[in-house]
Amino acid sequence: MTSSVLDRFLRYVQFDTRSDDSSTTVPSTASQLVFQNALAAELRALGLRDAAVDGHGYVMATIPATTQKTNVPAIGFIAHVDTSPEMSGAGVTPIVHASYDGRDIVLPDDPTAILRLADTPALAGQVGHDIVTASGTTLLGADDKAGVAEIVTAAEYLIAHPEVPHGVVRIAFTPDEEIGRGANHFDVARFGCACAYTLDGGSRGELEAESFSADLMTVTFHGFNTHPGYARGRMLNAIKIAAAFVDRLPGQLSPEATTGREGFVHPYVQQSGVDRTTVTLIVRDFDTAGLAAKEALVEGLAREAAAAFAGSRVEIAVTEQYRNMRAVLDRHPDVVEHAREAIRRCGLEVVEKSIRGGTDGSRLSFMGLPTPNLFAGEHNFHSRLEWVSRQDMQKAVDVIVALCQVWEERCKIGWHSEDL
Ligand SMILES: [Zn+2]
């Protein structure tokens, strides 16, 4: 008995798989393991006999090759099972709005939660499609259970159609992507693929082969605390030094003022005390050189602020978070070119976008697994207005199947995976 991508998706979103960045366990929440175990069992029932959950909560599984060629590289498909900690993912009640007619969709559990065509340009292309939303009080979890449902449905199709030629296809479902830990325990060697694709993107046809490069900056101002009644001429208030620093940050470099290919500088946490105040900032740019320039600017402004308060001192630390995957993908042009071809074969226009953030693929690419991101049909991530359409999910299934075929067809005789 086969199951449609929609049936699967409706089943998956009912698992509460919220990740938790305050947790130190792996994965961060035990509830993700409940879903992972169910997925591994479902894959085994479909005939992917090696499907299993590893000690870090990752599911991996294999679709054996059907091609006669001996040198088709193994490729992988990856989705994450967790949902954002920013919004409840417990008790999700998915609602299918069949044959969307362009009118407002009012979510029943909170009538102020309304999906409007006027606020949501992507809905314009969905008239006549079946839109899935949550009920108004939780996120939906299309990010990234749409990707999971698409990969499982494609696996089911490939197993049922051995006449479709393809090489070895590997599947991985990762925990804790939303808290930036999805690649931490990903065993690239065991996955054994020449490249992979995450299914974690938006509108149909989208292909993302570029992400931000990202660093974290910690700027600590040291002042001097003393009893405020006897502080004249002695106290140095680190809170005021930090305020002078934040005030100097150029407004045009903030997230709220930037878009497209512009990077930004974003102070987002401050721990304040008179003696010592720490400002934590994230710095983002598509070019690593641009990232360094922004960091030099931030450092200069921090030193300038401290210099205005005689006797104070500033410490600055920079931690690398991830790098633009394009640097890796440019060395493996087939990985992106084959994806373009698969999208076109499914009758879609290829829409290449730059991710104004990172994905598991940003880190996996630098861990030796070139991994661009494909559309999964997700919209309004991390929101109670999250939605996905059945037709987009089915298109993503078709693209996965087509991509497996493109890799097989384009495989040159005498081609070895080392050449990739
Ligand atoms: Zn996601």
CSV table of N, CA and C in Angstrom, one decimal, residues 65-74 165-168 404-415:
chain,number,residue,atom,x,y,z
A,65,ALA,N,21.5,0.6,-5.8
A,65,ALA,CA,21.6,1.1,-7.2
A,65,ALA,C,20.8,0.1,-8.1
A,66,THR,N,20.3,0.7,-9.2
A,66,THR,CA,19.6,-0.1,-10.2
A,66,THR,C,20.3,-0.1,-11.5
A,67,THR,N,21.3,0.8,-11.6
A,67,THR,CA,22.0,1.0,-12.9
A,67,THR,C,22.9,-0.2,-13.2
A,68,GLN,N,23.2,-0.3,-14.5
A,68,GLN,CA,24.2,-1.3,-15.0
A,68,GLN,C,25.6,-0.7,-14.9
A,69,LYS,N,25.7,0.6,-14.9
A,69,LYS,CA,27.0,1.2,-14.9
A,69,LYS,C,27.6,1.0,-13.5
A,70,THR,N,28.9,0.9,-13.5
A,70,THR,CA,29.6,0.6,-12.2
A,70,THR,C,30.2,1.8,-11.5
A,71,ASN,N,30.1,2.9,-12.2
A,71,ASN,CA,30.8,4.1,-11.7
A,71,ASN,C,29.9,5.3,-11.4
A,72,VAL,N,28.7,5.0,-11.2
A,72,VAL,CA,27.8,6.1,-10.9
A,72,VAL,C,28.0,6.5,-9.4
A,73,PRO,N,28.3,7.7,-9.1
A,73,PRO,CA,28.6,8.1,-7.7
A,73,PRO,C,27.3,8.0,-6.8
A,74,ALA,N,27.5,7.7,-5.6
A,74,ALA,CA,26.4,7.7,-4.6
A,74,ALA,C,26.0,9.2,-4.3
A,165,PRO,N,16.8,3.8,-13.8
A,165,PRO,CA,18.2,3.6,-13.5
A,165,PRO,C,18.8,4.7,-12.6
A,166,HIS,N,19.4,4.3,-11.5
A,166,HIS,CA,20.1,5.3,-10.7
A,166,HIS,C,21.2,4.6,-9.9
A,167,GLY,N,22.1,5.4,-9.4
A,167,GLY,CA,23.2,4.8,-8.6
A,167,GLY,C,22.7,4.6,-7.2
A,168,VAL,N,23.6,4.4,-6.2
A,168,VAL,CA,23.3,4.3,-4.8
A,168,VAL,C,22.7,5.6,-4.4
A,404,CYS,N,18.2,11.7,-9.4
A,404,CYS,CA,18.8,10.4,-9.3
A,404,CYS,C,19.1,9.9,-10.8
A,405,GLN,N,18.1,10.2,-11.7
A,405,GLN,CA,18.3,9.7,-13.0
A,405,GLN,C,19.3,10.6,-13.8
A,406,VAL,N,19.3,11.9,-13.5
A,406,VAL,CA,20.3,12.7,-14.2
A,406,VAL,C,21.7,12.3,-13.8
A,407,TRP,N,22.0,12.0,-12.6
A,407,TRP,CA,23.3,11.6,-12.1
A,407,TRP,C,23.7,10.3,-12.9
A,408,GLU,N,22.8,9.4,-13.1
A,408,GLU,CA,23.1,8.2,-13.7
A,408,GLU,C,23.4,8.4,-15.2
A,409,GLU,N,22.5,9.2,-15.9
A,409,GLU,CA,22.7,9.4,-17.3
A,409,GLU,C,24.0,10.2,-17.6
A,410,ARG,N,24.3,11.1,-16.8
A,410,ARG,CA,25.5,12.0,-17.1
A,410,ARG,C,26.8,11.4,-16.6
A,411,CYS,N,26.7,10.2,-16.1
A,411,CYS,CA,27.9,9.6,-15.6
A,411,CYS,C,28.7,9.1,-16.8
A,412,LYS,N,29.9,9.7,-16.9
A,412,LYS,CA,30.8,9.4,-18.0
A,412,LYS,C,31.5,8.0,-17.8
A,413,ILE,N,31.7,7.3,-18.9
A,413,ILE,CA,32.5,6.1,-18.8
A,413,ILE,C,33.9,6.4,-18.3
A,414,GLY,N,34.3,5.6,-17.3
A,414,GLY,CA,35.7,5.8,-16.8
A,414,GLY,C,35.8,6.9,-15.8
A,415,TRP,N,34.6,7.3,-15.3
A,415,TRP,CA,34.5,8.4,-14.4
A,415,TRP,C,34.7,7.8,-13.0
